[in-house]
Coordinates of C-alpha atoms in Angstrom, one line a residue:
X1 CA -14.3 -23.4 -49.7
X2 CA -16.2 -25.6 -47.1
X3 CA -13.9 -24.9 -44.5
X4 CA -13.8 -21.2 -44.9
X5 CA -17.7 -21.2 -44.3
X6 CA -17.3 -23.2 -41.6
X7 CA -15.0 -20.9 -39.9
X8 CA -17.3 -18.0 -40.6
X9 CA -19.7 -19.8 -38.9
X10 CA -18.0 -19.6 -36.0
X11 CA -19.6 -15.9 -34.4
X12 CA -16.7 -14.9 -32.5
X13 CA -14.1 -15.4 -35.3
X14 CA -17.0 -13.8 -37.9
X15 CA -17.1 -10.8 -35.4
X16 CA -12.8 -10.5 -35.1
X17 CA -12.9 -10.6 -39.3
X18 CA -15.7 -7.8 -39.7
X19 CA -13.9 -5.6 -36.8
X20 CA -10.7 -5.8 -39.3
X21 CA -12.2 -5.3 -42.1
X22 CA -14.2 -2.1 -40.8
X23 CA -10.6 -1.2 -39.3
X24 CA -9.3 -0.9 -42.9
X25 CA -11.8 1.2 -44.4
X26 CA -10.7 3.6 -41.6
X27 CA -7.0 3.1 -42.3
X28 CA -8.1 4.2 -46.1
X29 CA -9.7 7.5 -44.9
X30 CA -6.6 8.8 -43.7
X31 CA -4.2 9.5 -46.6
X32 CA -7.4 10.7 -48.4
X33 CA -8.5 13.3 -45.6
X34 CA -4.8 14.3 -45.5
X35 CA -4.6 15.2 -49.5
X36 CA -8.1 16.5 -50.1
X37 CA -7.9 19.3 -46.9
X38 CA -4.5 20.2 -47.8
X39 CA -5.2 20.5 -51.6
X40 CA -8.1 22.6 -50.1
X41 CA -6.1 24.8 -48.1
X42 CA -3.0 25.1 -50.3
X43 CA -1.1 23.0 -47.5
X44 CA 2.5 22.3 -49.5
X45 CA 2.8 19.2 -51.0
X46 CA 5.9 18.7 -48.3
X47 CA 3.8 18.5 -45.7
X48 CA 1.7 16.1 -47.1
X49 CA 5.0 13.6 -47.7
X50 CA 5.9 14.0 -44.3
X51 CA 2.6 12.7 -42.9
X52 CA 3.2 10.0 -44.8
X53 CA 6.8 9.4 -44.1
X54 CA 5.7 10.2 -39.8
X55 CA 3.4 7.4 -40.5
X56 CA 6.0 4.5 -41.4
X57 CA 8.5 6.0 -39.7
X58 CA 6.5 5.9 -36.3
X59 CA 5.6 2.2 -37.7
X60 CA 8.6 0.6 -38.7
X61 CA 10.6 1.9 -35.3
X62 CA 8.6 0.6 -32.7
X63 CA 7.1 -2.4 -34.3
X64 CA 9.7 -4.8 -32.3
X65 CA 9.0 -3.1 -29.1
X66 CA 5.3 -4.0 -29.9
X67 CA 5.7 -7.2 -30.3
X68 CA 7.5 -7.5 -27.3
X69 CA 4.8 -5.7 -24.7
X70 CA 2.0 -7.9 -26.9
X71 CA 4.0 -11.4 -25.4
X72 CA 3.8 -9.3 -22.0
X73 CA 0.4 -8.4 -22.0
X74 CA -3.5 -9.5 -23.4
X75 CA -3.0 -9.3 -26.9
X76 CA -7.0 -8.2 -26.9
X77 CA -6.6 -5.7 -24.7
X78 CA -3.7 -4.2 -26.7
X79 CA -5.4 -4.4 -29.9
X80 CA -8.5 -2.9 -28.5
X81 CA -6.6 0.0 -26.8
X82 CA -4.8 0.6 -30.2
X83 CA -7.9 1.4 -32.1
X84 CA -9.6 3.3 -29.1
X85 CA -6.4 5.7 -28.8
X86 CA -6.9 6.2 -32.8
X87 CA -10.3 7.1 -32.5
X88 CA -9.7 9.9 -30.1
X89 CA -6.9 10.9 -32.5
X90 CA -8.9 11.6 -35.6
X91 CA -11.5 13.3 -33.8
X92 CA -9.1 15.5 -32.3
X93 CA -7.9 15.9 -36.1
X94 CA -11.8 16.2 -37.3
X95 CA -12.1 19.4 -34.8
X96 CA -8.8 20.8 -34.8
X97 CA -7.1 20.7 -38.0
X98 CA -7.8 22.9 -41.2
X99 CA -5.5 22.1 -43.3
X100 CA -2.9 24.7 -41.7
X101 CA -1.9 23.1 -38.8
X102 CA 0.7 21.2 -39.5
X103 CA 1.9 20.0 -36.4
X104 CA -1.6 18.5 -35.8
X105 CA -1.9 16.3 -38.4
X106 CA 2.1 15.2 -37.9
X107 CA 1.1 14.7 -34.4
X108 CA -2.2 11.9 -35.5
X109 CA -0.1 10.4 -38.1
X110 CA 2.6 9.5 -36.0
X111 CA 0.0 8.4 -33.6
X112 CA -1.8 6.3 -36.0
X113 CA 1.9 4.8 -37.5
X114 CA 1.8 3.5 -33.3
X115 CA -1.2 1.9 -33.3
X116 CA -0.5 0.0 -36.3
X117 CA 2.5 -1.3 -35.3
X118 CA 0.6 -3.0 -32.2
X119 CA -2.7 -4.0 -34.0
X120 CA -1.2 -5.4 -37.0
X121 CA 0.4 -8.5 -34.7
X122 CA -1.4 -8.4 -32.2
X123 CA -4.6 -9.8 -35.0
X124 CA -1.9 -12.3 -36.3
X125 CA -1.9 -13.5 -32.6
X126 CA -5.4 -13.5 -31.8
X127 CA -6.9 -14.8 -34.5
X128 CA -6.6 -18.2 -33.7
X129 CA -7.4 -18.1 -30.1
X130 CA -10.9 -17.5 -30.5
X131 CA -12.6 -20.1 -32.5
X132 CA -14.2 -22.2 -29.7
X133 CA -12.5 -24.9 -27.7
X134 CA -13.1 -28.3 -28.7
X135 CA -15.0 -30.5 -26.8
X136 CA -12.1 -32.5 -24.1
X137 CA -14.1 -35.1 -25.0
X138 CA -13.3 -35.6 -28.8
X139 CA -11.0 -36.8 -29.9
X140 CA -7.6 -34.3 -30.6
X141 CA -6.9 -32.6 -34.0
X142 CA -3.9 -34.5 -35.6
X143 CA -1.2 -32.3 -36.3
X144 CA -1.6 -31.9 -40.1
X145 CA -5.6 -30.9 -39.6
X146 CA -4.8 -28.3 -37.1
X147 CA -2.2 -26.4 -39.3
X148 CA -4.7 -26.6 -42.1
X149 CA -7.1 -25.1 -39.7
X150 CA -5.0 -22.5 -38.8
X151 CA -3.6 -21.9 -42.1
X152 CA -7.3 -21.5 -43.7
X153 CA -7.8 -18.8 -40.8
X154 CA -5.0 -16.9 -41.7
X155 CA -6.0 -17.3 -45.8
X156 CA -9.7 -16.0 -45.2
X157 CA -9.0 -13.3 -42.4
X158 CA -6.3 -12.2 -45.2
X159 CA -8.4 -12.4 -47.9
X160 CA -11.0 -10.3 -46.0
X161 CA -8.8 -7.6 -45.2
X162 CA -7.2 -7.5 -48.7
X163 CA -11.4 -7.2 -50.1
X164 CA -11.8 -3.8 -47.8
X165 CA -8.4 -2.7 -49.3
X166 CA -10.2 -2.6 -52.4
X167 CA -13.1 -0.6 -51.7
X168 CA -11.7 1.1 -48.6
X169 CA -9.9 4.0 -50.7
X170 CA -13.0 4.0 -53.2
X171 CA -15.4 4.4 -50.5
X172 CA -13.0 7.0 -48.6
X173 CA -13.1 9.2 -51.5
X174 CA -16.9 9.3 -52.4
X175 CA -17.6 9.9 -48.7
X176 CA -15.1 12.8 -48.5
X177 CA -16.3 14.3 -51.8
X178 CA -19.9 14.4 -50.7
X179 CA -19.2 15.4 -47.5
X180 CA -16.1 16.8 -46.1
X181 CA -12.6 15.9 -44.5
X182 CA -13.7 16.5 -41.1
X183 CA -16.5 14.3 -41.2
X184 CA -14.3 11.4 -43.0
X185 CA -12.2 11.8 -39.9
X186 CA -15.1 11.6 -38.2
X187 CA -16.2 8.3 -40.0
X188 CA -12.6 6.7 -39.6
X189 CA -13.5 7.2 -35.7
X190 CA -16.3 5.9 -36.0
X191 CA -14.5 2.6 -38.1
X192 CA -11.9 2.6 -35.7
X193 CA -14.3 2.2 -32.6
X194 CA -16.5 -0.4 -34.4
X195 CA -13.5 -2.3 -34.9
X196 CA -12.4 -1.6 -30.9
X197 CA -15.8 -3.2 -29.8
X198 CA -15.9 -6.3 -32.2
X199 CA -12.4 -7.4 -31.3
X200 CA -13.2 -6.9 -27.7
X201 CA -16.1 -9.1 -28.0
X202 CA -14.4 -12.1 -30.0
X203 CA -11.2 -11.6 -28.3
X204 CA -13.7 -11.6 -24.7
X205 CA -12.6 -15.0 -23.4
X206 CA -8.6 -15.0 -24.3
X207 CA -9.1 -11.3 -22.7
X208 CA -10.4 -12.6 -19.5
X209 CA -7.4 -14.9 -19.0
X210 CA -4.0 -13.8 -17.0
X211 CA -1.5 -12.8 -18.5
X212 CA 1.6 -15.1 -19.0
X213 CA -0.7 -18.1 -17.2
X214 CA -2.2 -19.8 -20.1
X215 CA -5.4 -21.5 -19.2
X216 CA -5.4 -25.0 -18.5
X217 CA -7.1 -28.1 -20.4
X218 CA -10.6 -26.6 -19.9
X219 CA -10.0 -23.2 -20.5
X220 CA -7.0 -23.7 -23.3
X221 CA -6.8 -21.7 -26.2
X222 CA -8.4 -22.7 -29.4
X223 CA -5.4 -24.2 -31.3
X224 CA -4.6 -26.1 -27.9
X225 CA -1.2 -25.2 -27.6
X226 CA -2.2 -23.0 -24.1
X227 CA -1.7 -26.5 -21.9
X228 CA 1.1 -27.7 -23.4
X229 CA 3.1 -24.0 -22.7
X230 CA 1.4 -24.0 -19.3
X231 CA 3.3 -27.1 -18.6
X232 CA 6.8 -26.0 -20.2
X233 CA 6.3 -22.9 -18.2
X234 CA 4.8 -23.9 -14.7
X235 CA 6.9 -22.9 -12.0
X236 CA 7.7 -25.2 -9.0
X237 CA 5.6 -24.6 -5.4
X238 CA 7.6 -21.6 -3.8
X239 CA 9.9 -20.8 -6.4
X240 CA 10.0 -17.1 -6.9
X241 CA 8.8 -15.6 -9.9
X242 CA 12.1 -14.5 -12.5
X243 CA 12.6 -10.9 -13.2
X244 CA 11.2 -9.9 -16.8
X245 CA 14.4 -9.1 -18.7
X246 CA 14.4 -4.9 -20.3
X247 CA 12.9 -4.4 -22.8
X248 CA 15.2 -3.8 -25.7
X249 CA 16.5 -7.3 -24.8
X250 CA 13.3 -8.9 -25.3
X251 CA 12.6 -6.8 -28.7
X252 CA 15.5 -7.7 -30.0
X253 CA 14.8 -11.4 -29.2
X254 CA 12.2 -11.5 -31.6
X255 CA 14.9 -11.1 -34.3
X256 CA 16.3 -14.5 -32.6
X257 CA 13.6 -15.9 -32.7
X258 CA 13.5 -16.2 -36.0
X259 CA 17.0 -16.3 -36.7
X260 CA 17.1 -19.3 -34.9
X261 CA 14.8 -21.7 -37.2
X262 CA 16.4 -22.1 -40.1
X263 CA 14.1 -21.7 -42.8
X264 CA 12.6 -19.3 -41.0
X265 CA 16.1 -17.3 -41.4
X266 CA 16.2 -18.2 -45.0
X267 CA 13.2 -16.3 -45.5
X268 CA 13.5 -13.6 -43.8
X269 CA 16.5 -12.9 -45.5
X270 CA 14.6 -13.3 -48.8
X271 CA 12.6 -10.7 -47.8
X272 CA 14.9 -8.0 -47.1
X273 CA 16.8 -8.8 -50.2
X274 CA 13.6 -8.7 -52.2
X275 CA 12.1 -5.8 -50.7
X276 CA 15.5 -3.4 -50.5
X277 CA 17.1 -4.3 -54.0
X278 CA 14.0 -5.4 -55.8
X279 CA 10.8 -4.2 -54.7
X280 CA 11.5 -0.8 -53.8
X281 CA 13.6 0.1 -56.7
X282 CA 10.6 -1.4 -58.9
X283 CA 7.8 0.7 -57.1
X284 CA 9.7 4.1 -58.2
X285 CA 10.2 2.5 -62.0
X286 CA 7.2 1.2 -62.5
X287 CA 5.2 4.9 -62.8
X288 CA 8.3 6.2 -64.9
X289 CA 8.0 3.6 -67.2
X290 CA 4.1 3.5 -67.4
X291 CA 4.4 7.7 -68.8
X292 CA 7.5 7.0 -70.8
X293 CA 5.3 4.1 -72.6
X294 CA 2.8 7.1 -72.8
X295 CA 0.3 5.3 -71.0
X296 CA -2.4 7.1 -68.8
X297 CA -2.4 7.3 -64.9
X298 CA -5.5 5.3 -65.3
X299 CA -3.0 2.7 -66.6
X300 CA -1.1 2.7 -63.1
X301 CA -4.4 2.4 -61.3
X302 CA -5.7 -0.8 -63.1
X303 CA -2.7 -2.4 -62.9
X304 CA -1.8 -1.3 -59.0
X305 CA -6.5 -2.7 -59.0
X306 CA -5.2 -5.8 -60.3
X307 CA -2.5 -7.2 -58.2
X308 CA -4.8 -6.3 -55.1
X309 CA -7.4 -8.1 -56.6
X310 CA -4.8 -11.0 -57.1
X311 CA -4.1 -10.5 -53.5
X312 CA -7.6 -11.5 -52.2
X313 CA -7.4 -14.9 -54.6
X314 CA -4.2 -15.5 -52.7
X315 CA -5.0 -15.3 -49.5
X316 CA -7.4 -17.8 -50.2
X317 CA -5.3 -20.0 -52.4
X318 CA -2.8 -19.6 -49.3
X319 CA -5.0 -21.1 -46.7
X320 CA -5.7 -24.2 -48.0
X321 CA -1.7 -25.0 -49.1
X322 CA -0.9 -27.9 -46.6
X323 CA 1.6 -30.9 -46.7
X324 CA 5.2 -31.9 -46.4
X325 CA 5.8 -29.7 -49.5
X326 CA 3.7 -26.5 -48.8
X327 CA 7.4 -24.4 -48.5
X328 CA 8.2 -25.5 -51.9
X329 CA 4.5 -24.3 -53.3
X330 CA 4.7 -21.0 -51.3
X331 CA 8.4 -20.4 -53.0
X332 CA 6.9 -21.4 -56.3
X333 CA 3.9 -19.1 -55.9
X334 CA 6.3 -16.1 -54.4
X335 CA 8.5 -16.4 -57.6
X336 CA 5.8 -15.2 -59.6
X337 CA 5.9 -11.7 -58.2
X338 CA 9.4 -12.0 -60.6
X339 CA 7.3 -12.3 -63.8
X340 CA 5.0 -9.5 -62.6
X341 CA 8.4 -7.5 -62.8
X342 CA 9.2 -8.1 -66.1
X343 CA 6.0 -7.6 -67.1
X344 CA 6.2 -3.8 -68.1
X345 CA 9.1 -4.6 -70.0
X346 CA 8.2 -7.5 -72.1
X347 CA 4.6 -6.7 -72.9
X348 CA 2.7 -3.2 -73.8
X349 CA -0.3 -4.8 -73.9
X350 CA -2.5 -3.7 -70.8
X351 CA -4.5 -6.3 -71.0
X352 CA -1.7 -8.8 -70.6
X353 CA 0.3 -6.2 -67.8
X354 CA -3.0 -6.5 -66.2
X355 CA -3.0 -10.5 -66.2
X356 CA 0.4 -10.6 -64.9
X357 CA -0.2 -8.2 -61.6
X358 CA -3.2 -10.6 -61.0
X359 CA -0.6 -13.5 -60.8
X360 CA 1.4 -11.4 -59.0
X361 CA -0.5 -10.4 -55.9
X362 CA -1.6 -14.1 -56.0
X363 CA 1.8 -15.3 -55.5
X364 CA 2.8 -12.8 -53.2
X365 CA -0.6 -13.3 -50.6
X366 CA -0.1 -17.2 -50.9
X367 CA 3.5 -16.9 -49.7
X368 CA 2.5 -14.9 -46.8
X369 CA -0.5 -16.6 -45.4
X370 CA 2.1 -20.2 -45.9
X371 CA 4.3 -18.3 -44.0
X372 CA 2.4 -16.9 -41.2
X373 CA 1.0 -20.4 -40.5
X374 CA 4.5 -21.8 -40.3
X375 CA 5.8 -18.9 -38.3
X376 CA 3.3 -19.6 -35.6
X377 CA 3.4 -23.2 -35.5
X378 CA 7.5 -23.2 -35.2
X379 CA 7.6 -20.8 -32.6
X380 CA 6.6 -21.4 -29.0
X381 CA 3.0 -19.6 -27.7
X382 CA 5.1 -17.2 -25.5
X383 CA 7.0 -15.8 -28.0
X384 CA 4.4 -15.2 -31.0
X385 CA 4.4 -11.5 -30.6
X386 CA 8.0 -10.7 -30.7
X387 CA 8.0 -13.2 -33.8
X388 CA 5.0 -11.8 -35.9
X389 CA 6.5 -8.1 -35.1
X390 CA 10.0 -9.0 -35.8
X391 CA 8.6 -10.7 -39.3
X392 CA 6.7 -7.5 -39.9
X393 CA 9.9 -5.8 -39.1
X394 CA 11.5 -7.9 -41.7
X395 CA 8.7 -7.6 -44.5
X396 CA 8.5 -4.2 -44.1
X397 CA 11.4 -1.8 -42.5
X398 CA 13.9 -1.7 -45.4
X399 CA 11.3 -0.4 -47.4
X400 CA 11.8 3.2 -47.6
X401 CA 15.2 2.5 -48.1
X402 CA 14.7 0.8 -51.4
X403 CA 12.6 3.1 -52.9
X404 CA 15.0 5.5 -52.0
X405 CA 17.5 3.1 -53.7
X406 CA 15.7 3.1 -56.6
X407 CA 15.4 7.2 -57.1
X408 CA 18.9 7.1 -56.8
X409 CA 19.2 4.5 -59.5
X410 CA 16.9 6.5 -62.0
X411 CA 19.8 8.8 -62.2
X412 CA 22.1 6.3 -63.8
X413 CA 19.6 3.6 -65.3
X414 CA 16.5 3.7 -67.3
X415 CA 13.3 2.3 -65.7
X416 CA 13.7 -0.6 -68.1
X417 CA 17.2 -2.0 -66.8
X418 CA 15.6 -1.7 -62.8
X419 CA 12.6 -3.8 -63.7
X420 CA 15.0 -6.5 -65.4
X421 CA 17.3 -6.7 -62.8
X422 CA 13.9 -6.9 -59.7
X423 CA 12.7 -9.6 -62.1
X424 CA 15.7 -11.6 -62.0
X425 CA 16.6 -11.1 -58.4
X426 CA 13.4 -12.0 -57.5
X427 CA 13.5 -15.1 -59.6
X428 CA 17.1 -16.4 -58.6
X429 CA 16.7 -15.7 -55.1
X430 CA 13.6 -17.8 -54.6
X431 CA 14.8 -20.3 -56.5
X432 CA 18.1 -20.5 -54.5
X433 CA 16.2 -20.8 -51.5
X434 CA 14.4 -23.8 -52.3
X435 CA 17.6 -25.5 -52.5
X436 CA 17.3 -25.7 -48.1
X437 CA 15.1 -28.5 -47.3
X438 CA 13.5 -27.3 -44.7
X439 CA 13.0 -24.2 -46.4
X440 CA 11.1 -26.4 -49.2
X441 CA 8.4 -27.8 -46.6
X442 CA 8.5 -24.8 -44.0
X443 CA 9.4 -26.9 -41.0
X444 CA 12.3 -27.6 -38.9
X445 CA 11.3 -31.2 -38.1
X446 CA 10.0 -34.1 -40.5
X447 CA 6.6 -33.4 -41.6
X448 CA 4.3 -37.0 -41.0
X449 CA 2.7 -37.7 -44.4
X450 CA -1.0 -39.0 -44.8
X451 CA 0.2 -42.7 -44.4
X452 CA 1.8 -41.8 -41.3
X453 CA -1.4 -40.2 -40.1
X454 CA -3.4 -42.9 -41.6
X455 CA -1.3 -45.3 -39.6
X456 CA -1.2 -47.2 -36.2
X457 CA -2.4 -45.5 -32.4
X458 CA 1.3 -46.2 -31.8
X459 CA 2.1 -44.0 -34.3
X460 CA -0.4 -41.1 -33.5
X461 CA 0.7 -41.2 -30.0
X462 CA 3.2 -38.5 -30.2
X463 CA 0.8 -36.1 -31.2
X464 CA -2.4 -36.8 -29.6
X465 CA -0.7 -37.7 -25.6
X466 CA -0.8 -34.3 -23.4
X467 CA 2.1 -35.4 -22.0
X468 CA 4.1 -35.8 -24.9
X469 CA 2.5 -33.0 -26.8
X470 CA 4.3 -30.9 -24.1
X471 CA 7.7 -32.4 -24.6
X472 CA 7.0 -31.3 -28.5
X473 CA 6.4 -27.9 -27.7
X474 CA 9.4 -27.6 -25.1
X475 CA 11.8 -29.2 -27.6
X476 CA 10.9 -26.3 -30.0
X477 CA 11.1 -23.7 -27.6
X478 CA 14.7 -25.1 -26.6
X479 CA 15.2 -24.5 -30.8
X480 CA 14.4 -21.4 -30.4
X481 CA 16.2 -20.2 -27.6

């Protein structure tokens, strides 16, 4: 835990992690506003559905375009813009909707479904960038102590966000019951802009820099990887400046990007597979089975409370998962989500169905922040925000499409036989993908082991020399390409 208390001692990092957190209790006002006014005004329960579905839809469709513009321009400034346009949104939906204007509240959801899909990777890219820059002076990080830097940041800004999750929707609802939906709106404004002003205060050095010219040695970025793209990307004296390519092109070479790296494709495969055919279909089943086991709703809740809770132990188990086999553990920890399936159908027990979403949303937070760490250390600087979008895209686009998959399967198939078959999928799949080795250590290049580290300046050279840190980072982005 040391480490995590160190990097909260950091102010500017401490400031990006409150400013997400805040951002989250906002994000749980919303939904909450939108049922409690229209169950006040007798809004139909179709209109509540399609804010919802304006939301992700808005969300999912643009989130590769996102990513693209984020590798064009400040990723502060974008973030920062996304939360100020959101809080002019839900005061415009504080004053001007009752409950009967449909079109309004469409209009802020969709709106809202934008923003996210800017701010979510655009924090994946920052977050790093503004612990402080090490003394040029002392001596470099090795390799293996900078990803288990980066991968704790990504473990307790995760766990933080995943803690407001919790209490976000509680808190939403007291504060709305006491009060009203306009001034919850009002207060998710008021989130929103807190969040705006503490990202654009941590973020204030990265924001200051130009864009697409990282700074050099003593101005680089925090996980001093801004010199070593500044020298794969330096032009020549006079030699014009190329053309950005459209758009769509760039988008659409964040799927590359991934697809590109190996394991990187391997699991982002997994995660269309898991989320189309197995989670989706799961999420419908799992209610349906909780009634026909004549269960309460309060049932649902504690277990839907326990696998967020799990999620928060995760994140933090997640950022301190380091080594040559940290693909193998994330895999391992991922495969428990297959148990948390089966669950409901091998157990009544609540207690026990409980214990098992706890292991669950541990396994499934672990896997992510492991992931997120490798993502951004395979793939060049220049490219991080098509990657982290296209990886959102990945995690979270097909979605829909499997809970719609599994409505249509609760015509033909109990709820029992879809949680057996997400279970299994889940649990062959993961394993099959551990048979790719570097799938099992989340790296397309031999990981150096601790004697290797512990070894000769001859042997440290190739990661300490600026130089030949340089030649590292443009031999991945010639993977990548």
């Amino acid at each position: 835990m040391r480490i995590y208390l160190d990097l909260l001692g950091q102010r500017r990092f401490a400031a990006l992690c409150f400013g997400q957190a805040v951002s989250l209790l906002g994000d749980a006002l919303f939904p909450i506003i939108v049922v409690v006014s229209a169950a006040q005004a007798g809004t139909p329960a179709e209109t509540i559905g399609a804010a919802f579905a304006a939301r992700f839809l808005a969300l999912g469709g643009v989130v590769l375009f996102s990513g693209a513009l984020l590798d064009r321009v400040n990723p502060v400034v974008a973030a920062v813009s996304a939360d100020a346009t959101r809080v002019i949104a839900l005061i415009a939906l504080a004053l001007f909707w009752d409950g009967g204007l449909d079109a309004v509240v469409l209009t802020v959801a969709i709106v809202i479904g934008l923003c996210e899909a800017v701010s979510e990777p655009a924090l994946l890219v920052i977050a790093p960038r503004v612990l402080p820059v090490r003394d040029p002076q002392s001596p470099p990080l090795s390799e293996e102590a900078e990803e288990q830097r980066v991968t704790a940041v990504y473990g307790l800004l995760e766990g933080m966000r995943n803690t407001s999750g919790i209490v976000g929707p509680t808190l939403a609802a007291a504060l709305i019951a006491l009060l009203s939906p306009s001034a919850g709106a009002f207060a998710a404004a008021v989130a929103f802009g807190l969040s705006a002003a503490a990202t654009r205060w941590a973020g204030g050095k990265h924001a200051a820099q130009s864009v697409g010219h990282p700074a050099g040695p003593a101005q680089a970025d925090a996980d001093g990887s801004a010199g070593t793209d500044a020298g794969a990307e330096k032009e020549g004296p006079g030699e014009p400046e190329e053309p950005q390519e459209p758009l769509l092109r760039s988008a659409l070479g964040g799927l590359a990007v991934l697809w590109r790296v190996r394991w990187l494709r391997y699991v982002q495969l997994l995660a269309v597979v898991h989320v189309l055919f197995a989670v989706g279909p799961w999420m419908v089943a799992l209610p349906v089975l909780i009634i026909e086991r004549e269960h309460s709703a309060g049932v649902y809740a504690l277990v839907l409370g326990a696998f967020a809770a799990g999620t928060v132990a995760g994140a933090f188990l997640g950022g301190r998962i380091r080594g040559s086999r940290r693909g193998l553990y994330a895999l391992g920890l991922l495969g428990l989500f297959g148990v948390t399936a089966l669950a409901p159908v091998l157990t009544e027990s609540v207690l026990l169905l409980t214990a098992a979403f706890v292991v669950g949303g541990i396994g499934q937070q672990a896997f992510d922040v492991v992931k997120m760490a490798g993502l951004r250390r395979e793939v060049p600087e220049r490219l991080h925000g098509r990657a982290f979008s296209a990886d959102f895209f990945f995690s979270f686009a097909s979605l829909p499409l499997g809970q719609l998959l599994g409505a249509a399967l609760l015509r033909f198939l109990d709820a029992e036989a879809i949680m057996l078959w997400a279970g299994a999928l889940v649990l062959v799949t993961t394993a099959l993908t551990m048979l790719s080795p570097d799938t099992r250590r989340f790296g397309s290049r031999p990981v150096p082991s601790a004697h290797e580290d512990a070894g000769s300046d001859a042997e440290r050279e190739p990661h300490t020399r600026p130089a030949e840190a340089g030649s590292a980072e443009q031999a991945k982005d010639v993977r990548t390409r």
